Coordinates of C-alpha atoms in Angstrom, one line a residue:
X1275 CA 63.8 68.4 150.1
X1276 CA 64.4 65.2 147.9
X1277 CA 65.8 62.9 149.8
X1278 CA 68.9 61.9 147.4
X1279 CA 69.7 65.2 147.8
X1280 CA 69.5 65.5 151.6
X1281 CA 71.9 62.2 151.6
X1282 CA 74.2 64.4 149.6
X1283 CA 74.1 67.2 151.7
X1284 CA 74.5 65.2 155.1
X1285 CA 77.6 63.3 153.4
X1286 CA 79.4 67.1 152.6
X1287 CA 78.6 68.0 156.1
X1288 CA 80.1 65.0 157.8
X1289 CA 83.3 66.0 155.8
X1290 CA 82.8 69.0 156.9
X1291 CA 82.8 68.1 160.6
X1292 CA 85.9 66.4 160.1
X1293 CA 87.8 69.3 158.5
X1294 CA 88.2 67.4 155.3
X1295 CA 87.3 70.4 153.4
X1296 CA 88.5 69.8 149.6
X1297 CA 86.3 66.7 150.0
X1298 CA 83.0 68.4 151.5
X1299 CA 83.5 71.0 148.8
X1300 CA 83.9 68.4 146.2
X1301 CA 81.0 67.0 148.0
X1302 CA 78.9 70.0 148.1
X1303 CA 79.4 70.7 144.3
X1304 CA 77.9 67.4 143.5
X1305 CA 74.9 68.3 145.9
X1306 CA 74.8 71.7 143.8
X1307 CA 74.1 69.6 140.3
X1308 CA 71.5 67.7 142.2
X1309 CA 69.6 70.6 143.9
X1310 CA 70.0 72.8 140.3
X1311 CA 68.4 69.2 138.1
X1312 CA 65.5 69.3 141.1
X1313 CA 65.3 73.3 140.8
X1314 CA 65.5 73.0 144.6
X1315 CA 65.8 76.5 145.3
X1316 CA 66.3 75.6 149.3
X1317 CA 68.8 73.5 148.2
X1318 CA 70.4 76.0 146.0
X1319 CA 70.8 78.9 148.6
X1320 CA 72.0 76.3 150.8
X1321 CA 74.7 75.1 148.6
X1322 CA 75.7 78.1 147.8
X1323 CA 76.9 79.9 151.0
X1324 CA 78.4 75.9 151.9
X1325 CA 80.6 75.8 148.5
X1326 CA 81.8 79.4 149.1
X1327 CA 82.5 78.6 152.8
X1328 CA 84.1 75.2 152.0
X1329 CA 86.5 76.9 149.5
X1330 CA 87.7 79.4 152.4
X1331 CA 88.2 77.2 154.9
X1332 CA 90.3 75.0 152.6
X1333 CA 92.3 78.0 151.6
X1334 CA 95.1 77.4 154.6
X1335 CA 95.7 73.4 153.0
X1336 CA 96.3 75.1 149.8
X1337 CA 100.1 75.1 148.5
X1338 CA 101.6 76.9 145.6
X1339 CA 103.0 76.0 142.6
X1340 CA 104.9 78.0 140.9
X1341 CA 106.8 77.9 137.0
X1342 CA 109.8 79.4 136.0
X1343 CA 110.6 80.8 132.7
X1344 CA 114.8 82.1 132.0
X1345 CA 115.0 85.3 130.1
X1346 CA 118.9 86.9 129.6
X1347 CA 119.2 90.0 130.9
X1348 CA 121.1 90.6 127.5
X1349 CA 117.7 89.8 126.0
X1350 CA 115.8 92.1 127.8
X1351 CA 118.5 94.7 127.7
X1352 CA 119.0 94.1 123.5
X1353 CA 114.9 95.0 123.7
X1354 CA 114.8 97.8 125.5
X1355 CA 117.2 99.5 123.0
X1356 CA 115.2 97.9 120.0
X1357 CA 112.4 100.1 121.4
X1358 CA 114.4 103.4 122.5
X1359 CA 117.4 104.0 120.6
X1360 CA 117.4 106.6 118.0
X1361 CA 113.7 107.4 118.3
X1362 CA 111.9 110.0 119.6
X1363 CA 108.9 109.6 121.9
X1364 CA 106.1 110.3 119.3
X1365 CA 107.9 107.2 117.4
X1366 CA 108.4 104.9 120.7
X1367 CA 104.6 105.5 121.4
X1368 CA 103.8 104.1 117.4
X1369 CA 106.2 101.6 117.8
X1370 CA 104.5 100.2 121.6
X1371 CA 101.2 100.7 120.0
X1372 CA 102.1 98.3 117.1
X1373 CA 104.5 95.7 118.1
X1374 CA 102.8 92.8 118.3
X1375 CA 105.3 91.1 120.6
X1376 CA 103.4 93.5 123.5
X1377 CA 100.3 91.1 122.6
X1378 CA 100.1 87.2 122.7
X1379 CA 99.6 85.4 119.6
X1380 CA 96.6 83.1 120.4
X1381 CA 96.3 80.8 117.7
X1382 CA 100.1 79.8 118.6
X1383 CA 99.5 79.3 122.5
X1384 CA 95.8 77.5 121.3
X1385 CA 98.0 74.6 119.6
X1386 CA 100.5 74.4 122.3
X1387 CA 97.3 74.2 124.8
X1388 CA 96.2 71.3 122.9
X1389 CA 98.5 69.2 124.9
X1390 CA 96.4 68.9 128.4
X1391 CA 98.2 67.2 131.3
X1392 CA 96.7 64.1 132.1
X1393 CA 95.9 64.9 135.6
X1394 CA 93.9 67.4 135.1
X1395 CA 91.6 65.2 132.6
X1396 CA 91.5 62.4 135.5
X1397 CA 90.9 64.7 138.8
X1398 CA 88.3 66.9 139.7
X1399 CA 89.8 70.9 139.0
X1400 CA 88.2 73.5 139.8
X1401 CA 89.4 76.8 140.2
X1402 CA 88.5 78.7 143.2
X1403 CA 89.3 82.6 143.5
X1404 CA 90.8 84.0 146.9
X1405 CA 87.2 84.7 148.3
X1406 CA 86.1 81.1 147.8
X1407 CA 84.0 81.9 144.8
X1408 CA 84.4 79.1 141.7
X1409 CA 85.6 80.8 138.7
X1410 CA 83.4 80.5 135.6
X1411 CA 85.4 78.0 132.8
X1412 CA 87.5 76.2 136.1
X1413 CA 86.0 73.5 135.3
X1414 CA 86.9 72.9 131.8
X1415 CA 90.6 71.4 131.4
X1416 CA 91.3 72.7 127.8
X1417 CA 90.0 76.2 128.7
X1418 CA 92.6 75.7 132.0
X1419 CA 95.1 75.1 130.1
X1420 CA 94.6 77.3 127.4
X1421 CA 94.4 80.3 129.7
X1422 CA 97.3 79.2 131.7
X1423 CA 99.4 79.4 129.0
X1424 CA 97.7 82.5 127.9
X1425 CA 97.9 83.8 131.4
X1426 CA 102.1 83.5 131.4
X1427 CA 102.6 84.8 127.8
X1428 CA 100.6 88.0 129.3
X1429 CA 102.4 88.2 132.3
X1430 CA 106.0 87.7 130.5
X1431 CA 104.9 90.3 128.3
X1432 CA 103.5 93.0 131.2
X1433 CA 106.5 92.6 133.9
X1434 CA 109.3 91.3 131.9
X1435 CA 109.0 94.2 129.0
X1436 CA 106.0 96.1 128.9
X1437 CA 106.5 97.3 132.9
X1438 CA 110.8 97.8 132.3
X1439 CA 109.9 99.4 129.3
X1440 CA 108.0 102.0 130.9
X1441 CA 110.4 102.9 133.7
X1442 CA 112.9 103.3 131.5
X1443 CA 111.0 105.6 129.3
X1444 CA 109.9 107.0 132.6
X1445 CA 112.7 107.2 135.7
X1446 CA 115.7 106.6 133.5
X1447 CA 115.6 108.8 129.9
X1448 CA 112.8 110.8 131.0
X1449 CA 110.8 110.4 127.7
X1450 CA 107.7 108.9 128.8
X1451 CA 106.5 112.1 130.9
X1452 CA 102.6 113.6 131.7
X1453 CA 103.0 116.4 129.1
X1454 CA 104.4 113.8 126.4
X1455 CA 101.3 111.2 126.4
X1456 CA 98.6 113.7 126.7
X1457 CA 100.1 115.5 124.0
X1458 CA 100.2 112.1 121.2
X1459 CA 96.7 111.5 122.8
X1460 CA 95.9 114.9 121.5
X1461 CA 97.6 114.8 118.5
X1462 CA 95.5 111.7 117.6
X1463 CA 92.3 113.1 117.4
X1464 CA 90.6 109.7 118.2
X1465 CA 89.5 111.1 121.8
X1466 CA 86.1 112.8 122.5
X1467 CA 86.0 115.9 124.4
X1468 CA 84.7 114.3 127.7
X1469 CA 86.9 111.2 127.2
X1470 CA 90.2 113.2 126.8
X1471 CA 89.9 115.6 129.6
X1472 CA 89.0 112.7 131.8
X1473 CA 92.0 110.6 131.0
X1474 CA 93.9 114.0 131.4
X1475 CA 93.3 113.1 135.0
X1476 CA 94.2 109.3 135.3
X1477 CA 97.3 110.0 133.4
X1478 CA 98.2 113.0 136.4
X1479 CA 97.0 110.4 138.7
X1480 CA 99.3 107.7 137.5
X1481 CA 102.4 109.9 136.9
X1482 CA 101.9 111.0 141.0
X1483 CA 102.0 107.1 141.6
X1484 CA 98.1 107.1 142.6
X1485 CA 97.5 103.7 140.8
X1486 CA 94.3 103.0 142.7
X1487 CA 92.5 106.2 141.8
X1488 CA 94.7 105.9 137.8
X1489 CA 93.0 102.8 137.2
X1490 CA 89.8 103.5 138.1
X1491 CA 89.5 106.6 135.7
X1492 CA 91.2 105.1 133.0
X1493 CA 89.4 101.4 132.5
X1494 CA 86.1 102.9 132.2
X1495 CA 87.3 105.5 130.0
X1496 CA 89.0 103.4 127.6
X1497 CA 85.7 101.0 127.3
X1498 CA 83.8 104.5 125.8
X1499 CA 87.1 105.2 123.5
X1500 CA 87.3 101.9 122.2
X1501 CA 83.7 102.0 121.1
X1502 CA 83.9 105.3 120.2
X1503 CA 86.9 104.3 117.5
X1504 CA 85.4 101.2 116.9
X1505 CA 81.7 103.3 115.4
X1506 CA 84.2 105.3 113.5
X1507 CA 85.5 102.2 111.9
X1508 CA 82.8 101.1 110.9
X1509 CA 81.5 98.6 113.4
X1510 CA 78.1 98.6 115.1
X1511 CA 78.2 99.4 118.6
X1512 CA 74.6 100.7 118.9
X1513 CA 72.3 98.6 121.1
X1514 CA 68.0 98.7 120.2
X1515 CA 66.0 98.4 124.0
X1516 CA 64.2 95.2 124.0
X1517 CA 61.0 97.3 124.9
X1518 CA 57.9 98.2 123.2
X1519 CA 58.6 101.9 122.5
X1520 CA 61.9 102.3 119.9
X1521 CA 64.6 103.0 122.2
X1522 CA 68.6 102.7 121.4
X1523 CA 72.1 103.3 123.3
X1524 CA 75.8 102.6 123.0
X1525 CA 76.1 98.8 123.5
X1526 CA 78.3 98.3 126.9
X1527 CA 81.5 96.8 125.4
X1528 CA 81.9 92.7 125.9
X1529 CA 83.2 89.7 125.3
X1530 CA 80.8 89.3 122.8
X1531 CA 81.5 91.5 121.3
X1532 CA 85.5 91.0 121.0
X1533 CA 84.5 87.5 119.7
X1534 CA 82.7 88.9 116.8
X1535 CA 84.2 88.2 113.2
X1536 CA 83.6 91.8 112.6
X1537 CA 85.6 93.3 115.8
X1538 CA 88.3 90.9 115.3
X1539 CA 88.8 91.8 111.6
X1540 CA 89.0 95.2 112.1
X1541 CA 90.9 95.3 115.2
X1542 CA 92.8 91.8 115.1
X1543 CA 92.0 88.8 116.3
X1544 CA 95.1 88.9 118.8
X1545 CA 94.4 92.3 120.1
X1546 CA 90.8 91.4 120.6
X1547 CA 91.7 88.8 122.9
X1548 CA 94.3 90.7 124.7
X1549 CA 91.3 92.9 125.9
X1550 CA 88.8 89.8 126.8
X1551 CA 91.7 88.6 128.9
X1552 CA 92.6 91.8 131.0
X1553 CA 88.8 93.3 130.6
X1554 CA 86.8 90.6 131.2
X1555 CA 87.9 86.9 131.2
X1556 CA 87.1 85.2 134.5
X1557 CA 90.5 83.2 135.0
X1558 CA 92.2 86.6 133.5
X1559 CA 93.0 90.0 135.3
X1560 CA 88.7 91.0 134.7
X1561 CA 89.8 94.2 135.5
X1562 CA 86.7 95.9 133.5
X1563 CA 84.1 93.8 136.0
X1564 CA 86.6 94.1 139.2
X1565 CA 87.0 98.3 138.7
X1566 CA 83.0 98.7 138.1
X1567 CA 81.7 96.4 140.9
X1568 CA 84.3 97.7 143.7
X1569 CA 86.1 94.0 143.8
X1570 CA 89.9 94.7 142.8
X1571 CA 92.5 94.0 145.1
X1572 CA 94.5 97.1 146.4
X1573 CA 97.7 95.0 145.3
X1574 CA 96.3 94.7 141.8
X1575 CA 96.5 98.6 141.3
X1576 CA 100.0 98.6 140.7
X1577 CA 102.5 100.4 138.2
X1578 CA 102.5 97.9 136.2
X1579 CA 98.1 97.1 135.8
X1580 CA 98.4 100.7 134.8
X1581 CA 101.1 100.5 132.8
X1582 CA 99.2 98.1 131.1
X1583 CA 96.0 100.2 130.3
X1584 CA 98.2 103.1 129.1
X1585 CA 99.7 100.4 126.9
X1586 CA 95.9 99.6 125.7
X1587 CA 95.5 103.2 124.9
X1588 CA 98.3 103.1 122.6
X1589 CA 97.4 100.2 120.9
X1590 CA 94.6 102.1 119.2
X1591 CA 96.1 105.4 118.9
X1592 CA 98.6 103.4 116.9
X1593 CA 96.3 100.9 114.8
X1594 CA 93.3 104.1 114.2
X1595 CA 95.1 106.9 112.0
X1596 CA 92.0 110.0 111.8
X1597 CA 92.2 111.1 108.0
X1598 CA 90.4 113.8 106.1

Protein backbone atom coordinates (compact mmCIF):
# COMPACT_ATOMS: atom_id res chain seq x y z
CA UNK A 1 0.00 0.00 0.00
CA UNK A 2 1.42 3.64 -0.74
CA UNK A 3 2.54 4.92 2.01
CA UNK A 4 0.69 8.50 1.90
CA UNK A 5 -2.11 6.54 1.90
CA UNK A 6 -1.42 4.27 4.89
CA UNK A 7 -0.60 7.71 6.85
CA UNK A 8 -4.15 8.52 5.89
CA UNK A 9 -5.68 5.55 6.96
CA UNK A 10 -3.77 5.32 10.36
CA UNK A 11 -4.83 9.15 11.00
CA UNK A 12 -8.92 8.03 10.43
CA UNK A 13 -8.23 5.18 12.63
CA UNK A 14 -6.75 7.03 15.54
CA UNK A 15 -10.02 9.18 15.35
CA UNK A 16 -11.61 6.37 15.27
CA UNK A 17 -10.19 5.01 18.55
CA UNK A 18 -11.06 8.10 20.09
CA UNK A 19 -14.79 7.98 19.15
CA UNK A 20 -14.38 11.15 17.12
CA UNK A 21 -16.39 9.71 14.43
CA UNK A 22 -17.52 12.74 12.07
CA UNK A 23 -13.76 13.38 11.99
CA UNK A 24 -12.46 9.65 11.06
CA UNK A 25 -15.23 9.68 8.48
CA UNK A 26 -14.20 12.92 7.13
CA UNK A 27 -10.95 11.36 7.45
CA UNK A 28 -11.64 8.23 5.83
CA UNK A 29 -13.29 10.08 2.76
CA UNK A 30 -10.04 11.79 2.10
CA UNK A 31 -8.22 8.35 2.32
CA UNK A 32 -11.04 7.14 -0.21
CA UNK A 33 -9.88 9.99 -3.03
CA UNK A 34 -6.33 8.80 -2.39
CA UNK A 35 -6.84 4.99 -2.63
CA UNK A 36 -9.40 5.63 -5.84
CA UNK A 37 -6.21 8.28 -7.71
CA UNK A 38 -3.74 5.11 -6.79
CA UNK A 39 -6.55 2.56 -7.99
CA UNK A 40 -5.63 0.87 -4.73
CA UNK A 41 -8.22 -1.70 -4.83
CA UNK A 42 -7.00 -2.92 -1.05
CA UNK A 43 -7.44 0.37 -0.17
CA UNK A 44 -10.71 0.78 -1.77
CA UNK A 45 -12.56 -2.32 -0.07
CA UNK A 46 -10.98 -1.10 2.96
CA UNK A 47 -12.41 2.37 2.84
CA UNK A 48 -15.37 1.33 2.02
CA UNK A 49 -16.80 -0.87 4.85
CA UNK A 50 -14.68 2.06 7.34
CA UNK A 51 -16.81 5.13 5.62
CA UNK A 52 -20.13 3.05 5.94
CA UNK A 53 -19.11 2.02 9.52
CA UNK A 54 -17.94 5.56 10.51
CA UNK A 55 -21.30 7.02 9.23
CA UNK A 56 -23.31 4.53 11.68
CA UNK A 57 -21.52 4.99 14.53
CA UNK A 58 -21.86 8.69 14.25
CA UNK A 59 -25.48 8.33 13.75
CA UNK A 60 -26.26 8.68 17.78
CA UNK A 61 -24.20 12.49 17.73
CA UNK A 62 -26.49 13.40 15.01
CA UNK A 63 -29.21 16.08 15.93
CA UNK A 64 -32.18 17.29 13.87
CA UNK A 65 -33.06 20.16 12.32
CA UNK A 66 -36.19 20.77 11.51
CA UNK A 67 -38.24 23.89 9.22
CA UNK A 68 -41.46 25.10 9.61
CA UNK A 69 -43.76 26.30 7.00
CA UNK A 70 -47.62 28.07 8.28
CA UNK A 71 -50.44 27.14 6.11
CA UNK A 72 -54.22 28.39 7.33
CA UNK A 73 -56.42 25.87 7.83
CA UNK A 74 -58.84 28.30 5.92
CA UNK A 75 -56.34 27.74 3.06
CA UNK A 76 -56.34 24.26 3.03
CA UNK A 77 -60.03 24.04 3.71
CA UNK A 78 -60.82 26.84 0.71
CA UNK A 79 -58.67 23.98 -1.50
CA UNK A 80 -60.27 21.14 -0.73
CA UNK A 81 -63.57 22.67 -1.93
CA UNK A 82 -61.82 24.20 -5.05
CA UNK A 83 -61.21 20.52 -5.82
CA UNK A 84 -64.62 18.80 -4.69
CA UNK A 85 -67.48 21.04 -4.83
CA UNK A 86 -69.89 20.71 -7.57
CA UNK A 87 -67.93 18.01 -9.42
CA UNK A 88 -68.37 14.65 -9.83
CA UNK A 89 -65.52 12.11 -9.45
CA UNK A 90 -64.73 11.50 -13.15
CA UNK A 91 -64.15 15.46 -13.15
CA UNK A 92 -62.16 15.55 -9.58
CA UNK A 93 -59.90 12.72 -11.16
CA UNK A 94 -59.16 15.30 -14.47
CA UNK A 95 -58.90 18.06 -12.34
CA UNK A 96 -55.99 16.07 -9.74
CA UNK A 97 -54.51 14.75 -12.92
CA UNK A 98 -53.97 18.37 -14.33
CA UNK A 99 -53.49 20.83 -11.59
CA UNK A 100 -50.29 21.72 -11.61
CA UNK A 101 -50.22 23.03 -8.12
CA UNK A 102 -50.01 18.91 -7.17
CA UNK A 103 -46.44 19.25 -9.06
CA UNK A 104 -43.49 21.65 -8.17
CA UNK A 105 -42.57 24.20 -10.56
CA UNK A 106 -38.75 23.65 -10.88
CA UNK A 107 -37.48 26.41 -12.74
CA UNK A 108 -39.09 28.69 -9.82
CA UNK A 109 -37.50 26.62 -6.79
CA UNK A 110 -34.01 26.47 -9.25
CA UNK A 111 -33.75 30.41 -8.93
CA UNK A 112 -34.65 30.55 -5.32
CA UNK A 113 -31.85 27.59 -4.90
CA UNK A 114 -29.44 29.94 -6.31
CA UNK A 115 -29.12 31.47 -2.98
CA UNK A 116 -26.67 28.76 -1.15
CA UNK A 117 -26.07 29.28 2.56
CA UNK A 118 -22.70 30.09 3.16
CA UNK A 119 -21.93 27.33 5.46
CA UNK A 120 -22.50 24.79 3.43
CA UNK A 121 -19.94 26.33 0.70
CA UNK A 122 -17.25 26.59 3.71
CA UNK A 123 -17.82 23.10 5.58
CA UNK A 124 -17.49 19.71 4.40
CA UNK A 125 -21.42 18.30 3.68
CA UNK A 126 -22.10 15.27 2.94
CA UNK A 127 -25.15 13.50 3.13
CA UNK A 128 -25.29 10.23 4.67
CA UNK A 129 -28.49 7.93 4.47
CA UNK A 130 -29.84 6.08 7.69
CA UNK A 131 -27.62 2.85 6.84
CA UNK A 132 -24.36 4.94 6.73
CA UNK A 133 -24.25 4.80 2.96
CA UNK A 134 -23.22 8.50 1.29
CA UNK A 135 -25.81 9.62 -1.00
CA UNK A 136 -24.84 10.27 -4.62
CA UNK A 137 -25.00 14.51 -5.32
CA UNK A 138 -24.41 15.05 -1.06
CA UNK A 139 -21.55 16.46 -1.91
CA UNK A 140 -22.55 19.17 -4.14
CA UNK A 141 -24.00 22.35 -2.18
CA UNK A 142 -26.18 23.76 -5.14
CA UNK A 143 -27.63 20.36 -5.90
CA UNK A 144 -28.25 20.31 -1.76
CA UNK A 145 -29.94 23.07 -1.82
CA UNK A 146 -31.73 22.68 -4.82
CA UNK A 147 -33.28 19.42 -3.76
CA UNK A 148 -33.92 20.69 -0.32
CA UNK A 149 -36.09 23.13 -1.51
CA UNK A 150 -37.39 20.74 -3.99
CA UNK A 151 -37.76 18.13 -1.32
CA UNK A 152 -40.28 20.64 0.91
CA UNK A 153 -42.39 21.93 -2.10
CA UNK A 154 -43.00 17.99 -2.63
CA UNK A 155 -43.68 17.18 0.72
CA UNK A 156 -46.08 20.39 1.22
CA UNK A 157 -47.72 19.26 -1.72
CA UNK A 158 -48.10 15.27 -0.73
CA UNK A 159 -49.14 15.66 3.15
CA UNK A 160 -50.54 19.10 3.30
CA UNK A 161 -53.09 18.53 0.03
CA UNK A 162 -52.41 15.76 -2.06
CA UNK A 163 -52.77 13.13 1.19
CA UNK A 164 -56.13 15.44 2.82
CA UNK A 165 -57.30 15.50 -0.48
CA UNK A 166 -57.56 11.87 -0.76
CA UNK A 167 -59.13 11.11 2.64
CA UNK A 168 -61.61 13.40 2.06
CA UNK A 169 -62.51 11.98 -1.26
CA UNK A 170 -62.01 8.71 0.50
CA UNK A 171 -63.42 8.50 4.42
CA UNK A 172 -65.41 11.71 4.36
CA UNK A 173 -67.65 12.03 0.81
CA UNK A 174 -67.02 8.64 -0.22
CA UNK A 175 -66.11 9.51 -3.84
CA UNK A 176 -62.79 8.27 -4.18
CA UNK A 177 -63.80 4.43 -3.80
CA UNK A 178 -62.13 0.87 -5.54
CA UNK A 179 -64.93 0.68 -8.09
CA UNK A 180 -64.56 4.55 -9.06
CA UNK A 181 -60.68 4.57 -9.97
CA UNK A 182 -60.61 1.32 -11.69
CA UNK A 183 -63.44 2.35 -13.64
CA UNK A 184 -61.69 6.06 -15.07
CA UNK A 185 -58.62 3.77 -15.44
CA UNK A 186 -60.83 1.74 -17.72
CA UNK A 187 -62.57 4.34 -19.31
CA UNK A 188 -59.11 5.73 -20.44
CA UNK A 189 -58.02 3.14 -22.56
CA UNK A 190 -54.30 4.07 -22.00
CA UNK A 191 -53.79 0.65 -19.91
CA UNK A 192 -52.55 -2.64 -21.46
CA UNK A 193 -54.40 -5.74 -20.69
CA UNK A 194 -51.58 -7.12 -18.26
CA UNK A 195 -50.93 -3.60 -16.83
CA UNK A 196 -54.66 -2.93 -15.84
CA UNK A 197 -55.57 -6.19 -14.31
CA UNK A 198 -52.41 -5.87 -12.30
CA UNK A 199 -53.08 -2.44 -10.87
CA UNK A 200 -56.70 -3.92 -10.40
CA UNK A 201 -54.87 -5.46 -7.55
CA UNK A 202 -52.70 -2.74 -5.92
CA UNK A 203 -55.65 -0.51 -6.03
CA UNK A 204 -57.75 -3.52 -3.79
CA UNK A 205 -54.57 -3.63 -1.97
CA UNK A 206 -54.45 -0.04 -1.13
CA UNK A 207 -58.20 0.54 -0.46
CA UNK A 208 -57.74 -2.64 2.36
CA UNK A 209 -54.97 -0.35 3.77
CA UNK A 210 -52.14 -2.89 2.61
CA UNK A 211 -49.68 -0.07 1.63
CA UNK A 212 -46.70 -2.38 1.69
CA UNK A 213 -47.94 -4.99 -0.78
CA UNK A 214 -50.08 -1.51 -2.83
CA UNK A 215 -46.82 -0.08 -3.48
CA UNK A 216 -45.02 -2.77 -4.54
CA UNK A 217 -47.56 -3.59 -7.38
CA UNK A 218 -48.25 -0.32 -8.44
CA UNK A 219 -44.41 1.39 -8.89
CA UNK A 220 -43.44 -1.25 -11.19
CA UNK A 221 -46.53 -1.10 -13.01
CA UNK A 222 -46.72 2.43 -13.63
CA UNK A 223 -42.87 2.36 -15.03
CA UNK A 224 -44.41 -0.19 -18.04
CA UNK A 225 -47.62 2.39 -18.34
CA UNK A 226 -45.65 5.40 -18.58
CA UNK A 227 -43.55 3.88 -21.40
CA UNK A 228 -46.26 2.30 -22.77
CA UNK A 229 -48.09 5.97 -23.22
CA UNK A 230 -44.97 7.52 -23.76
CA UNK A 231 -44.41 4.92 -27.44
CA UNK A 232 -47.91 5.95 -28.14
CA UNK A 233 -46.95 9.54 -28.03
CA UNK A 234 -44.53 9.33 -30.05
CA UNK A 235 -41.31 8.99 -28.10
CA UNK A 236 -38.67 6.27 -28.47
CA UNK A 237 -38.59 3.93 -25.68
CA UNK A 238 -37.07 0.94 -27.64
CA UNK A 239 -33.61 -0.04 -26.53
CA UNK A 240 -31.03 -1.95 -29.51
CA UNK A 241 -28.62 -4.82 -27.33
CA UNK A 242 -25.18 -3.70 -27.51
CA UNK A 243 -24.26 -7.28 -28.92
CA UNK A 244 -23.30 -8.64 -32.13
CA UNK A 245 -26.57 -10.35 -33.17
CA UNK A 246 -29.62 -7.45 -33.73
CA UNK A 247 -31.36 -7.65 -30.55
CA UNK A 248 -33.99 -4.88 -29.13
CA UNK A 249 -36.38 -4.38 -25.88
CA UNK A 250 -38.39 -1.76 -24.05
CA UNK A 251 -35.72 0.64 -22.59
CA UNK A 252 -36.12 0.38 -18.50
CA UNK A 253 -37.51 3.89 -17.79
CA UNK A 254 -34.70 6.48 -16.17
CA UNK A 255 -33.52 9.48 -15.39
CA UNK A 256 -32.13 9.77 -18.55
CA UNK A 257 -34.55 9.49 -19.97
CA UNK A 258 -36.88 12.15 -17.98
CA UNK A 259 -34.05 14.57 -18.71
CA UNK A 260 -34.45 14.23 -22.44
CA UNK A 261 -35.75 17.41 -24.45
CA UNK A 262 -38.00 14.96 -26.06
CA UNK A 263 -39.71 13.44 -22.79
CA UNK A 264 -39.87 16.73 -21.24
CA UNK A 265 -41.69 18.34 -24.20
CA UNK A 266 -44.12 15.98 -24.49
CA UNK A 267 -44.80 15.32 -20.99
CA UNK A 268 -43.61 18.65 -19.24
CA UNK A 269 -40.62 19.52 -17.97
CA UNK A 270 -42.26 19.82 -14.31
CA UNK A 271 -43.99 16.59 -14.42
CA UNK A 272 -40.78 14.99 -15.64
CA UNK A 273 -39.07 15.99 -12.71
CA UNK A 274 -41.70 15.16 -10.33
CA UNK A 275 -41.05 11.53 -11.36
CA UNK A 276 -36.98 11.67 -11.24
CA UNK A 277 -37.58 12.96 -7.67
CA UNK A 278 -40.05 10.23 -6.25
CA UNK A 279 -38.71 7.38 -8.85
CA UNK A 280 -35.27 7.83 -8.81
CA UNK A 281 -33.42 10.81 -7.39
CA UNK A 282 -30.84 9.78 -4.73
CA UNK A 283 -31.65 12.64 -2.00
CA UNK A 284 -35.54 12.13 -3.18
CA UNK A 285 -38.12 9.38 -2.13
CA UNK A 286 -36.06 6.71 -5.09
CA UNK A 287 -38.95 4.77 -4.50
CA UNK A 288 -38.50 3.01 -8.18
CA UNK A 289 -34.76 1.66 -6.98
CA UNK A 290 -35.96 1.19 -3.14
CA UNK A 291 -39.31 -1.09 -4.32
CA UNK A 292 -37.04 -3.22 -7.00
CA UNK A 293 -33.97 -3.84 -4.82
CA UNK A 294 -35.99 -4.75 -1.45
CA UNK A 295 -34.56 -1.47 0.40
CA UNK A 296 -37.78 0.61 1.41
CA UNK A 297 -38.44 1.32 4.81
CA UNK A 298 -41.75 -0.25 6.19
CA UNK A 299 -42.61 3.39 7.49
CA UNK A 300 -42.21 4.61 3.87
CA UNK A 301 -45.30 2.48 2.67
CA UNK A 302 -47.69 4.66 4.01
CA UNK A 303 -51.23 6.12 2.83
CA UNK A 304 -49.85 8.81 1.68
CA UNK A 305 -46.49 7.21 -0.68
CA UNK A 306 -49.43 5.54 -2.14
CA UNK A 307 -51.46 8.14 -2.37
CA UNK A 308 -48.86 9.59 -4.22
CA UNK A 309 -48.45 6.89 -7.06
CA UNK A 310 -52.22 6.81 -7.50
CA UNK A 311 -51.79 10.51 -8.00
CA UNK A 312 -48.88 9.66 -10.73
CA UNK A 313 -51.47 7.48 -12.38
CA UNK A 314 -53.73 10.24 -12.89
CA UNK A 315 -51.42 12.54 -14.01
CA UNK A 316 -51.25 10.72 -17.28
CA UNK A 317 -54.70 9.57 -17.54
CA UNK A 318 -55.36 13.26 -17.42
CA UNK A 319 -52.47 14.74 -19.76
CA UNK A 320 -52.95 11.36 -22.56
CA UNK A 321 -56.54 11.61 -24.12
CA UNK A 322 -56.80 7.99 -26.54
CA UNK A 323 -58.57 9.34 -29.90
CA UNK A 324 -59.72 7.59 -32.96
Amino acid sequence: MNTTLEIKIKQAEEAEGKGEYFYAAYLYREAMKTAKNLNDGNGIALLKKKIVETHQKMQAEMQTASAETEISGEAIIKFLASVIDNHNIEQIFEIIGRDRGFCPQYDVIAEQAKNIPLWSIIADVTMISKDGHVIKGGNDPAQMSFMQRYGLNQEIILKVYLQRLFYELMRQQNLLTEESLITHFKKSQLFPENVLKIVEVGIGRYFAEDYVSALHILVPQFETLFLSVSEKIGLDVIALEQTKEIATRTKILSAIQLDSPEFQKRWGKDFCEQLKYVLFEPLGYKLRHKVAHGEIGFEECSFATTSLMIYLFLAVTARVKKTS
